[in-house]
PDB file of C-alpha atoms in Angstrom:
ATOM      1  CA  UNK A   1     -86.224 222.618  99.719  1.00  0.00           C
ATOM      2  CA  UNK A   2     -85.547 226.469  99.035  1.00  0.00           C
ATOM      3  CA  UNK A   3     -86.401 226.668 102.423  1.00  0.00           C
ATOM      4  CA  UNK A   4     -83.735 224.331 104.076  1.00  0.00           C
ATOM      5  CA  UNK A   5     -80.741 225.725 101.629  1.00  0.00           C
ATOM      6  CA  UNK A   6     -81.471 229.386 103.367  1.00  0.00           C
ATOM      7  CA  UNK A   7     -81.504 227.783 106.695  1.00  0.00           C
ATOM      8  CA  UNK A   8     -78.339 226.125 105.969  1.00  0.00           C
ATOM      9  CA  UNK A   9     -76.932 229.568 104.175  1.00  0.00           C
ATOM     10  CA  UNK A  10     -78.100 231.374 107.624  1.00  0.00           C
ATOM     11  CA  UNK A  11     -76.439 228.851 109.794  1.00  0.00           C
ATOM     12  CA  UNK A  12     -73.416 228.727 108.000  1.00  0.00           C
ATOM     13  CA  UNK A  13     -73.062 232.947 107.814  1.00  0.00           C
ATOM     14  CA  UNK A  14     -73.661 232.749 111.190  1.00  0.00           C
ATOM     15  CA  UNK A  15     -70.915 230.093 111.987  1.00  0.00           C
ATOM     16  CA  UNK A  16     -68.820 232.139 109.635  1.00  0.00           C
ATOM     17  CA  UNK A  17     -68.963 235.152 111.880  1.00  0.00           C
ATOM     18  CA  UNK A  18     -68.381 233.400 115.226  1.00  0.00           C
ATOM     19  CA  UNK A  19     -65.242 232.380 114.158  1.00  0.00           C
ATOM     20  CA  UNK A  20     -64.166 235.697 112.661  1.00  0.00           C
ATOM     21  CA  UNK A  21     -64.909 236.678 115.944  1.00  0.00           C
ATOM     22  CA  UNK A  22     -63.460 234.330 117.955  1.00  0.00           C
ATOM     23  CA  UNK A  23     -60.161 235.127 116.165  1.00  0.00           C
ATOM     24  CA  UNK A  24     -60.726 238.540 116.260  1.00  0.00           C
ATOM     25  CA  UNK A  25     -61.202 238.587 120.448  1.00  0.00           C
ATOM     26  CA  UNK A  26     -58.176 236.095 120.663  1.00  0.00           C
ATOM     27  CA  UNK A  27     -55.617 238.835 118.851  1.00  0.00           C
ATOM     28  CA  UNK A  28     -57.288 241.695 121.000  1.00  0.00           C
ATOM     29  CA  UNK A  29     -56.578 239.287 124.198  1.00  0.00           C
ATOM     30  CA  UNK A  30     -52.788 238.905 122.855  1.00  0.00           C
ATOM     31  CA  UNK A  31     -52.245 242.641 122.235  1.00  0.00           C
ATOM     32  CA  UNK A  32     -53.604 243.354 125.754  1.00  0.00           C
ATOM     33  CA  UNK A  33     -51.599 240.967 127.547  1.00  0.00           C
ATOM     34  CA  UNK A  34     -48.282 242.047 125.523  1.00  0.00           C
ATOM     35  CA  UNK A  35     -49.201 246.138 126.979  1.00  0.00           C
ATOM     36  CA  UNK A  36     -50.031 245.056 130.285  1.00  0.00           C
ATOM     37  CA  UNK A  37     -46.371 243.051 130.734  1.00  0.00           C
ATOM     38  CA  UNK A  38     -44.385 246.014 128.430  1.00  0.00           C
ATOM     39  CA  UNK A  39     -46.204 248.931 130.802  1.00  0.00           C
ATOM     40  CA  UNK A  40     -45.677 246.524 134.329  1.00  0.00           C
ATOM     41  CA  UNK A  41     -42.087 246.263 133.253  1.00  0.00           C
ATOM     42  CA  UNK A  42     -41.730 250.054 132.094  1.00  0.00           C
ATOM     43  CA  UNK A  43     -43.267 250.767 135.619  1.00  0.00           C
ATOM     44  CA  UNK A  44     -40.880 248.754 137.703  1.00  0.00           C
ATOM     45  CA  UNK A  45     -37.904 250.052 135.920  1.00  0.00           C
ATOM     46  CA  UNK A  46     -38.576 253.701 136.309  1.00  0.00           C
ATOM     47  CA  UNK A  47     -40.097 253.784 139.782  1.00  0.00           C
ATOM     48  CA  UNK A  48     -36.823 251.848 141.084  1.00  0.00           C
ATOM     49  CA  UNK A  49     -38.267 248.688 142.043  1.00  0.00           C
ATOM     50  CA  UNK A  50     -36.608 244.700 141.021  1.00  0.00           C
ATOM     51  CA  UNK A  51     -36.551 244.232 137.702  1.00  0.00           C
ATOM     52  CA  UNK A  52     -36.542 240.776 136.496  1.00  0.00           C
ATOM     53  CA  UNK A  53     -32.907 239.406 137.268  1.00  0.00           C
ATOM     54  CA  UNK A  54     -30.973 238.434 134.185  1.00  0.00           C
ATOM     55  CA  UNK A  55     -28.562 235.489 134.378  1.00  0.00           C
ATOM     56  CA  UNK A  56     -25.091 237.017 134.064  1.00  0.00           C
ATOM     57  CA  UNK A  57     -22.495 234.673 132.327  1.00  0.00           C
ATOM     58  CA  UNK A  58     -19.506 234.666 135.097  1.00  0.00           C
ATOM     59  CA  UNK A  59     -16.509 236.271 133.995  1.00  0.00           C
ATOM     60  CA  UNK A  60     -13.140 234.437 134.668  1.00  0.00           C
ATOM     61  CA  UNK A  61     -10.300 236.992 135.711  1.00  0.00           C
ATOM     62  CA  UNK A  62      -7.228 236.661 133.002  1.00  0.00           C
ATOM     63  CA  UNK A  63      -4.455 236.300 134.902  1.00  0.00           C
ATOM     64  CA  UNK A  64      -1.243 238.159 133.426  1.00  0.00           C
ATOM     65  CA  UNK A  65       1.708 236.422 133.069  1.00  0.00           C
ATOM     66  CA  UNK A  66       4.448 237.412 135.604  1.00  0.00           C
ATOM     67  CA  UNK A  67       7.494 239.118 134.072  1.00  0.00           C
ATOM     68  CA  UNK A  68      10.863 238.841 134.777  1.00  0.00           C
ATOM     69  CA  UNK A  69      12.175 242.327 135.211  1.00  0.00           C
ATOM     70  CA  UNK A  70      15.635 242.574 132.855  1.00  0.00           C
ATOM     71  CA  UNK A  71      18.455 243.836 134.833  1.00  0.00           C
ATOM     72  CA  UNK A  72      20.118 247.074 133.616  1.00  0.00           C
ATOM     73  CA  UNK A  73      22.644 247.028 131.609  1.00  0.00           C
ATOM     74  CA  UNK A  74      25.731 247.416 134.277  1.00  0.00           C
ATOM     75  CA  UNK A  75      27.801 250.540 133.075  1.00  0.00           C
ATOM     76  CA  UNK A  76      31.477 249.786 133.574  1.00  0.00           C
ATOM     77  CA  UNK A  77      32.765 252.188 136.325  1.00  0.00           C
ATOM     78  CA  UNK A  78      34.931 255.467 134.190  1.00  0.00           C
ATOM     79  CA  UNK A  79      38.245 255.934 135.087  1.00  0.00           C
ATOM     80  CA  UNK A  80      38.472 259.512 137.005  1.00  0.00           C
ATOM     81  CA  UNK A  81      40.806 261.343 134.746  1.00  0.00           C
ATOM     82  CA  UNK A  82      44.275 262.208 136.642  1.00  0.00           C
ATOM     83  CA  UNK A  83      45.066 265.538 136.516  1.00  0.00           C
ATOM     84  CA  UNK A  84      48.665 266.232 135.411  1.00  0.00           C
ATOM     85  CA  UNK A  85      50.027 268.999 137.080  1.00  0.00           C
ATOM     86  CA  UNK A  86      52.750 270.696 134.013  1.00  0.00           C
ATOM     87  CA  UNK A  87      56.378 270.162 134.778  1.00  0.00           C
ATOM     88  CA  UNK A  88      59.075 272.213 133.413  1.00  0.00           C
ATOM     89  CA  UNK A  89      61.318 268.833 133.148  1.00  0.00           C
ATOM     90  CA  UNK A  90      60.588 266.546 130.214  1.00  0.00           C
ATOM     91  CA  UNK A  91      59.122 263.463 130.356  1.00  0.00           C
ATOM     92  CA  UNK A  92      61.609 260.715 130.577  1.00  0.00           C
ATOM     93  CA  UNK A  93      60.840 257.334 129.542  1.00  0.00           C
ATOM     94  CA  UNK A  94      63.707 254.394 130.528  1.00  0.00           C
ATOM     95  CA  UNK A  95      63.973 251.037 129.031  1.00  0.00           C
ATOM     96  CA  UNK A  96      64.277 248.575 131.523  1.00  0.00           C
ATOM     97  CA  UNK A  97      68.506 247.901 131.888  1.00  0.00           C
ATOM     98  CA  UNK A  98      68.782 251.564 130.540  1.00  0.00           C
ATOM     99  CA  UNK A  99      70.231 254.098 131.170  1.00  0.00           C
ATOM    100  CA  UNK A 100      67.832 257.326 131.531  1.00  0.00           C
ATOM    101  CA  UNK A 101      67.684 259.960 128.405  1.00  0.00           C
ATOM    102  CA  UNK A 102      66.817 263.274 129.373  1.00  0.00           C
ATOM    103  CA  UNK A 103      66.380 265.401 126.031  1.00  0.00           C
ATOM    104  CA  UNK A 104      67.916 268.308 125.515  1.00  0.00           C
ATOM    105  CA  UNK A 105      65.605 271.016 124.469  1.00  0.00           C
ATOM    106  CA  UNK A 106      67.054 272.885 121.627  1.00  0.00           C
ATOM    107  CA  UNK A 107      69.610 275.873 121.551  1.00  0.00           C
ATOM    108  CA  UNK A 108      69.387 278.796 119.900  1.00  0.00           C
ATOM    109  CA  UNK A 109      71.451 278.716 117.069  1.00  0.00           C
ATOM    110  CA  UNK A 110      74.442 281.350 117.606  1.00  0.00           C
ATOM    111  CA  UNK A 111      77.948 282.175 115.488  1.00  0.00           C
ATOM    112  CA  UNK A 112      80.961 280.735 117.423  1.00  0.00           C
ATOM    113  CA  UNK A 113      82.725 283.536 119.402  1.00  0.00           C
ATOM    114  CA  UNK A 114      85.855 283.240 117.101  1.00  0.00           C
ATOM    115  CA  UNK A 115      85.151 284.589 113.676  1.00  0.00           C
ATOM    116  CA  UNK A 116      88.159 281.991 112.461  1.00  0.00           C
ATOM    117  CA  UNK A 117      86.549 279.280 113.723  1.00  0.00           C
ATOM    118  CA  UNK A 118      83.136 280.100 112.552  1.00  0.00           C
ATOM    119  CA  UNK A 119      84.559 280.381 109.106  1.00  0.00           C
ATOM    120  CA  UNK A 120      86.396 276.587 109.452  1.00  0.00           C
ATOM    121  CA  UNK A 121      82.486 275.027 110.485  1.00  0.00           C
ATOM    122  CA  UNK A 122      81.155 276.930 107.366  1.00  0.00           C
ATOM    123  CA  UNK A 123      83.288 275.945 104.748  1.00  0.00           C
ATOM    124  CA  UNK A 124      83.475 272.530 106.264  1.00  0.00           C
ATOM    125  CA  UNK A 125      79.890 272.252 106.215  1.00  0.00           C
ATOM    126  CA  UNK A 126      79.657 273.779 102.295  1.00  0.00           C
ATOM    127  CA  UNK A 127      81.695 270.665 101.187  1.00  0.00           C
ATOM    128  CA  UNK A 128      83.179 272.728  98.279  1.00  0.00           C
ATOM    129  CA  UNK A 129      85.541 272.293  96.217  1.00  0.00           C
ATOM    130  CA  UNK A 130      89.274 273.420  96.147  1.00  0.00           C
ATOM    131  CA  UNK A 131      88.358 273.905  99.901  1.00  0.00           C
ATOM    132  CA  UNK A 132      91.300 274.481 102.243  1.00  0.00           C
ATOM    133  CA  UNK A 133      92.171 272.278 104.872  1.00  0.00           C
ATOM    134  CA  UNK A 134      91.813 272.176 108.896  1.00  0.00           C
ATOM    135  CA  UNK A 135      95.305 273.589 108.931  1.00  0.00           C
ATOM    136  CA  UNK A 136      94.602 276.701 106.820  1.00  0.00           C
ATOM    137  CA  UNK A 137      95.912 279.974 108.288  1.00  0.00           C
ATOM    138  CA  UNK A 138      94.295 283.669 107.928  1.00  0.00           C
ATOM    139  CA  UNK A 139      96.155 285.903 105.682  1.00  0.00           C
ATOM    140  CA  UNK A 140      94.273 288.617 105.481  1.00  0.00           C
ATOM    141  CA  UNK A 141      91.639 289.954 107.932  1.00  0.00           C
ATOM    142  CA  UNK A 142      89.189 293.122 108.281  1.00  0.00           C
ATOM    143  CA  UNK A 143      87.481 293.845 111.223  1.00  0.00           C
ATOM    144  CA  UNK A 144      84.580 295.692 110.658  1.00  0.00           C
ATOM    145  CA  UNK A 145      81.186 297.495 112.546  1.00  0.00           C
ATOM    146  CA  UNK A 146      79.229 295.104 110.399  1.00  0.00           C
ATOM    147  CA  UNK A 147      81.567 291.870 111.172  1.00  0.00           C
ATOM    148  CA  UNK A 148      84.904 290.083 109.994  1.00  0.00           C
ATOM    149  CA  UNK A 149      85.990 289.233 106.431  1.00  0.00           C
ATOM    150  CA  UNK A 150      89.142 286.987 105.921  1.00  0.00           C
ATOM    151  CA  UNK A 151      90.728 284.830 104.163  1.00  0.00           C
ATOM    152  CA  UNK A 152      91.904 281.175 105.145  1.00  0.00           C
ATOM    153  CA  UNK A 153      94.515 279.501 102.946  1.00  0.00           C
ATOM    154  CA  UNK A 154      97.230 276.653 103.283  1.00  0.00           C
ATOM    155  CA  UNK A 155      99.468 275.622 100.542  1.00  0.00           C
ATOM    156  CA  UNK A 156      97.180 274.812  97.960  1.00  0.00           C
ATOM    157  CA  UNK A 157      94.024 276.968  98.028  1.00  0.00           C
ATOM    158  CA  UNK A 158      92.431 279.861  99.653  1.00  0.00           C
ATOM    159  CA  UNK A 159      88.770 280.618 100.595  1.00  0.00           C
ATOM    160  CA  UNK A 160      86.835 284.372 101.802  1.00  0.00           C
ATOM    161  CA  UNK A 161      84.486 284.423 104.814  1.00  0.00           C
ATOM    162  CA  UNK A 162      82.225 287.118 106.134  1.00  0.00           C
ATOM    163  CA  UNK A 163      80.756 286.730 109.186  1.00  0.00           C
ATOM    164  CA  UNK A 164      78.129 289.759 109.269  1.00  0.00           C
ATOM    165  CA  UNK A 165      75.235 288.056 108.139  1.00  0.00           C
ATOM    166  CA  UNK A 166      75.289 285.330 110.671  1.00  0.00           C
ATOM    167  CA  UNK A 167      75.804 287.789 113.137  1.00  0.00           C
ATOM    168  CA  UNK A 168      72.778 289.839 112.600  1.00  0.00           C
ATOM    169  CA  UNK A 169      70.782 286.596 112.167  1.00  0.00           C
ATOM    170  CA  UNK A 170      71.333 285.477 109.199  1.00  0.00           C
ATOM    171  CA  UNK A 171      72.455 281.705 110.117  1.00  0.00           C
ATOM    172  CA  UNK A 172      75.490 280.390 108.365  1.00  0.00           C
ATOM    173  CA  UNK A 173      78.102 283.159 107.617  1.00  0.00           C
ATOM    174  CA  UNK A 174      79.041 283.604 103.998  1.00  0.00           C
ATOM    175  CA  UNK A 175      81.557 281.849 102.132  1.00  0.00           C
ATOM    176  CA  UNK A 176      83.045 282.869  98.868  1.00  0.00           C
ATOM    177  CA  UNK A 177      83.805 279.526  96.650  1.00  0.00           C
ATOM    178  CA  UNK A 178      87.183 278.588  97.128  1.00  0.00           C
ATOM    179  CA  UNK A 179      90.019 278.468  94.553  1.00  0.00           C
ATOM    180  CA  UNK A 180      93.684 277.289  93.721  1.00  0.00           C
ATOM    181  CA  UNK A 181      96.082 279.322  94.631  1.00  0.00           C
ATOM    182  CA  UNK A 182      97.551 281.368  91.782  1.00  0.00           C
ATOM    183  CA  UNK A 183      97.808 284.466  90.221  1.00  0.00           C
ATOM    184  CA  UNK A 184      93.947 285.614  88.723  1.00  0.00           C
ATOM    185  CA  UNK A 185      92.566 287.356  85.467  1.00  0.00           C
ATOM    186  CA  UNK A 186      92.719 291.398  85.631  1.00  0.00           C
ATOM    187  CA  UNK A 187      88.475 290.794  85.208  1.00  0.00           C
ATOM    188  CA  UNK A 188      85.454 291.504  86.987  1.00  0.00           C
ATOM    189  CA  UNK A 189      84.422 288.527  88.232  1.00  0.00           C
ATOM    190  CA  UNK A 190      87.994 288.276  89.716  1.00  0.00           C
ATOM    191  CA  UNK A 191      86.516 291.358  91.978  1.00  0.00           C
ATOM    192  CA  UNK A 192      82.739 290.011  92.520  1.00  0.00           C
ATOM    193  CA  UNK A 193      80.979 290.925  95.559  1.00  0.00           C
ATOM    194  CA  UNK A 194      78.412 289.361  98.094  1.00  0.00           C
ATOM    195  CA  UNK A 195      75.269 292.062  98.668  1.00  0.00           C
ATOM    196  CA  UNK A 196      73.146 291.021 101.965  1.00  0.00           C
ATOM    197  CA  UNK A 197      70.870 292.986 103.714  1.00  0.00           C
ATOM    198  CA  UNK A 198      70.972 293.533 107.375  1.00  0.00           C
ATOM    199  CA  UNK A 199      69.394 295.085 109.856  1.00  0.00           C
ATOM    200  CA  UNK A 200      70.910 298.193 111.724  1.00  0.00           C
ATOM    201  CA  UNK A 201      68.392 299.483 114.632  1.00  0.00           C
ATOM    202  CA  UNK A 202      65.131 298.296 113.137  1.00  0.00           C
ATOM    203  CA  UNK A 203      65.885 299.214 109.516  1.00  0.00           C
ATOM    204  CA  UNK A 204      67.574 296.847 106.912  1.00  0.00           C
ATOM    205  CA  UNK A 205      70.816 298.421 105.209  1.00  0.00           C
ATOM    206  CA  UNK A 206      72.843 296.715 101.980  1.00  0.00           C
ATOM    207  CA  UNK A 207      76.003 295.026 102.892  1.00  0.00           C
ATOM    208  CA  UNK A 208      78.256 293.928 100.474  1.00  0.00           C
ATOM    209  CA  UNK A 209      81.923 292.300 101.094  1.00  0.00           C
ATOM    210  CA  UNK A 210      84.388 291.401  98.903  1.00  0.00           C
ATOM    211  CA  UNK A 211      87.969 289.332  99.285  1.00  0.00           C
ATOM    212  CA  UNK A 212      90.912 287.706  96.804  1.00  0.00           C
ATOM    213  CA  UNK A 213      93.793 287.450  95.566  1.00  0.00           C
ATOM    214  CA  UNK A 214      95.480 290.255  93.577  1.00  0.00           C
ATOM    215  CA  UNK A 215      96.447 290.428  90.231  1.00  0.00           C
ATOM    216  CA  UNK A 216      99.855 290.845  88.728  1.00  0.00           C
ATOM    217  CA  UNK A 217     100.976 294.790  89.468  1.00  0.00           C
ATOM    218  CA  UNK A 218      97.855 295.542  90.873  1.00  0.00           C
ATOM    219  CA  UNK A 219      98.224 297.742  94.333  1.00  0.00           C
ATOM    220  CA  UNK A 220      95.498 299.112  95.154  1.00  0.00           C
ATOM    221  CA  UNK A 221      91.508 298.157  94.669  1.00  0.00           C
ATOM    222  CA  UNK A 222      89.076 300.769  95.287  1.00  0.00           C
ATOM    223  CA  UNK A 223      85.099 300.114  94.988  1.00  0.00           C
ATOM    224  CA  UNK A 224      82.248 302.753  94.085  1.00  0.00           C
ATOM    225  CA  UNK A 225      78.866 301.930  95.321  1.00  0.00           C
ATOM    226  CA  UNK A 226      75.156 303.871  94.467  1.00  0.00           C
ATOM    227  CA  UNK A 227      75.116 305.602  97.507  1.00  0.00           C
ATOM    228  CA  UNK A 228      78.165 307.097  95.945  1.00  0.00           C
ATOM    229  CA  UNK A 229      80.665 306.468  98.511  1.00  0.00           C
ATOM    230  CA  UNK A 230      83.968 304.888  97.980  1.00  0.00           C
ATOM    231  CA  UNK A 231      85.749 302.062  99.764  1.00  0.00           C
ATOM    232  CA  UNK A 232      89.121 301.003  99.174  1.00  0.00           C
ATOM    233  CA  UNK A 233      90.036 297.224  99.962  1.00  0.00           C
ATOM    234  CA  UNK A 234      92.385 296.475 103.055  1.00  0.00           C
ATOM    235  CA  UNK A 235      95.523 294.574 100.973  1.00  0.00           C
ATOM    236  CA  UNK A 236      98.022 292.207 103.044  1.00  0.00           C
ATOM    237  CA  UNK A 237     100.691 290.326 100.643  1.00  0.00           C
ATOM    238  CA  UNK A 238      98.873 289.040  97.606  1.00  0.00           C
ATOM    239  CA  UNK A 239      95.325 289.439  99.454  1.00  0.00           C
ATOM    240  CA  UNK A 240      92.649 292.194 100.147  1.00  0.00           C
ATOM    241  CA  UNK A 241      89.259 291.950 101.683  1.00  0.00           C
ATOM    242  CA  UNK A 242      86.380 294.605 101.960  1.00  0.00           C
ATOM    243  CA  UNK A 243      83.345 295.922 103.220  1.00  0.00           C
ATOM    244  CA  UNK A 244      80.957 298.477 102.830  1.00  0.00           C
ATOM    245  CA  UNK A 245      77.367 299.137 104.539  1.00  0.00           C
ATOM    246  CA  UNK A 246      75.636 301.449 102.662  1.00  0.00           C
ATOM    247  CA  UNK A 247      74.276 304.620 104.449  1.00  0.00           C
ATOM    248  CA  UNK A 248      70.336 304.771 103.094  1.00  0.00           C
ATOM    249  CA  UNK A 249      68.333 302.253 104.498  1.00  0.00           C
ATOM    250  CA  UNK A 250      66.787 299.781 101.900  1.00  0.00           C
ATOM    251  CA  UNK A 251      62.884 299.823 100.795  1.00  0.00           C
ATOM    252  CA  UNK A 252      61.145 296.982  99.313  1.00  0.00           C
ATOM    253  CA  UNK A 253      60.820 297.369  95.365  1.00  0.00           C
ATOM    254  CA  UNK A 254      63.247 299.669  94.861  1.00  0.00           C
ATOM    255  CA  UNK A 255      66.192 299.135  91.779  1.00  0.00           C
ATOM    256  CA  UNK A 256      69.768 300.057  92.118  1.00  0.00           C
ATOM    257  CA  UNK A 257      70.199 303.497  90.744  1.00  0.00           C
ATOM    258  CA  UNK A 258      73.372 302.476  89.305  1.00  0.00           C
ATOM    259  CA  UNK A 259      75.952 299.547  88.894  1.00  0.00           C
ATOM    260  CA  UNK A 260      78.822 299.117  91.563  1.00  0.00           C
ATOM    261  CA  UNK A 261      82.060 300.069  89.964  1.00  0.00           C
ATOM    262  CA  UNK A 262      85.629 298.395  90.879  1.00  0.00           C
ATOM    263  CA  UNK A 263      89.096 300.284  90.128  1.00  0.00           C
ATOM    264  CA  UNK A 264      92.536 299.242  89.790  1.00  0.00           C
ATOM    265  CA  UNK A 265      96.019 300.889  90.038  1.00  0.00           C
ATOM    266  CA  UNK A 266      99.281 300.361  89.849  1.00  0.00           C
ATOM    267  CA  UNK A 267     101.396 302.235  91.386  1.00  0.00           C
ATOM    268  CA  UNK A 268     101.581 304.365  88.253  1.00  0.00           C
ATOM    269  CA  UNK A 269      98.101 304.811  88.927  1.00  0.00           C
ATOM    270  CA  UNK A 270      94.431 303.802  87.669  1.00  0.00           C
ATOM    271  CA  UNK A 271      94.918 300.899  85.103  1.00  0.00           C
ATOM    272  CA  UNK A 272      91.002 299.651  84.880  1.00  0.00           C
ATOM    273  CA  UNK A 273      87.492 300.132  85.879  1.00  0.00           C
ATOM    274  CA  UNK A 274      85.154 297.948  85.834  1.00  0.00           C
ATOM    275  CA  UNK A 275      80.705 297.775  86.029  1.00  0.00           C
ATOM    276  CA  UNK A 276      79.391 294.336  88.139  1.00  0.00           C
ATOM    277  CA  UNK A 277      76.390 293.004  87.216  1.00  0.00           C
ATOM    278  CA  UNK A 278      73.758 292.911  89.523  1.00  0.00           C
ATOM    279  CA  UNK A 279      72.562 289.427  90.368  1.00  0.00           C
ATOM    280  CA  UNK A 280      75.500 287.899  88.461  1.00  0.00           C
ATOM    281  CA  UNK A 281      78.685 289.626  90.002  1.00  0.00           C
ATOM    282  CA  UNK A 282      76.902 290.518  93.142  1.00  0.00           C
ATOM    283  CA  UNK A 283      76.521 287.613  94.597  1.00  0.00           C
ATOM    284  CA  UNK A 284      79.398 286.026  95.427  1.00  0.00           C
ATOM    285  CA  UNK A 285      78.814 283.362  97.867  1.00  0.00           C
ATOM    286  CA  UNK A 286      78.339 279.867  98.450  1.00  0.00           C
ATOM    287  CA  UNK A 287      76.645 279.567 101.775  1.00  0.00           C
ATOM    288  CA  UNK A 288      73.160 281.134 101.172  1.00  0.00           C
ATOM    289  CA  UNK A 289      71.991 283.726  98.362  1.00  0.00           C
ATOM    290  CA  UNK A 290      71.796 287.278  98.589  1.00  0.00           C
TER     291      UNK A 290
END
């Protein structure tokens, strides 16, 4: 019996081991066969030869959709500017049935020739009152360097007119405000003056003028000015006018030294003297200031 169980232990050791083995030479088999195909391929690949084709999944073109090309924008054609070639005649345009316009370019504005009629457009364009009418006559007249003074009266009222600032540029000449005709106060502002400058070769010079009627008695009116010169008044009938242009040219800024002084006389002689006022009995005038 003891016997038999070794036999049976030996057998089944032995059985034991040829299967171990039998396992053991199938893996080695395996393992050689995977090195043999891995170094064949390796071999075939790096000496050049075929390699074993690979079934390539066929690739279907994409076709790309065709596209309308979009027209360019068309540019509208620009109108080739005219060239206008200056004309010294205006532009005229005519309404159809019309008869053509041509303006008139504007005039230089200039003092009529006659100092009489200058003095009529003035006053007629001051609108004043106690104004003389179209048939007012001079009665008294001074014709200066500077330019005329006179005075135009008809029955009922009289009026003084200078024309020396509108002849040096001024514009309008200068109009003294009109007034019924009768006899006036022995006062200064009966004997008020208009001061203007003008110029006198490139330098401007005071100008001051003067006209009225006279006073009862009174026969002679003499005026006193700061350059301390005297001018006596030109006197026809019940009138006088005057003018004087002061000899040093005027600077900016600077004050009258003194006030302008008016005397009257009789024919006894020197009855009254009087002081104007700058700014309020030097500036007698309607037509513009001084």
């Amino acid at each position: 019996m003891i016997e038999q169980s070794r036999k049976r232990r030996v057998v089944a050791i032995l059985v034991s081991g040829l299967a171990v083995a039998a396992v053991a030479g199938v893996a080695i088999a395996g393992t050689a066969v995977a090195r043999s195909r891995h170094s064949s391929g390796d071999s075939a690949v790096a000496g050049g030869g075929p390699a074993t084709p690979v079934a390539e999944t066929p690739v279907t073109p994409t076709v790309s959709p065709q596209v309308t090309p979009t027209p360019a924008p068309t540019t509208p054609a620009q109108p080739t500017p005219s060239v206008v070639t200056p004309s010294s005649k205006p532009t005229v345009r005519q309404t159809p049935g019309t008869k053509p316009v041509v303006p008139k370019p504007p005039q230089p504005q200039k003092p009529p020739a006659d100092p009489v009629a200058a003095c009529k457009s003035w006053l007629k364009d001051a609108d004043a009152e106690n104004a003389p009418g179209s048939s007012a006559k001079v009665v008294a007249r001074l014709n200066g360097a500077p330019g005329t003074v006179l005075i135009l009266a008809d029955s009922k009222n009289w009026v003084g007119c200078d024309t020396a600032f509108a002849r040096t540029g001024g514009g309008r000449g200068s109009i003294r405000q009109p007034a019924k005709i009768a006899t006036p106060p022995l006062s200064a502002d009966t004997f008020a003056v208009a001061n203007n400058l003008i110029p006198v070769n490139g330098q401007q010079y005071e100008y001051f003028w003067a006209a009225g009627r006279l006073p009862a008695g009174i026969t002679k009116v003499t005026y006193w000015f700061p350059d301390d010169k005297t001018t006596e008044a030109v006197i026809t009938g019940d009138y006088w006018v005057m003018q004087h242009l002061v000899g040093i040219p005027w600077k900016e800024g600077t004050a009258p030294a003194a006030q302008v002084e008016v005397t009257l006389s009789t024919a006894s002689g020197p009855v009254k003297t009087f002081e104007l006022t700058w700014g309020e009995q030097t500036c007698a005038q309607i037509t513009h200031g001084c």
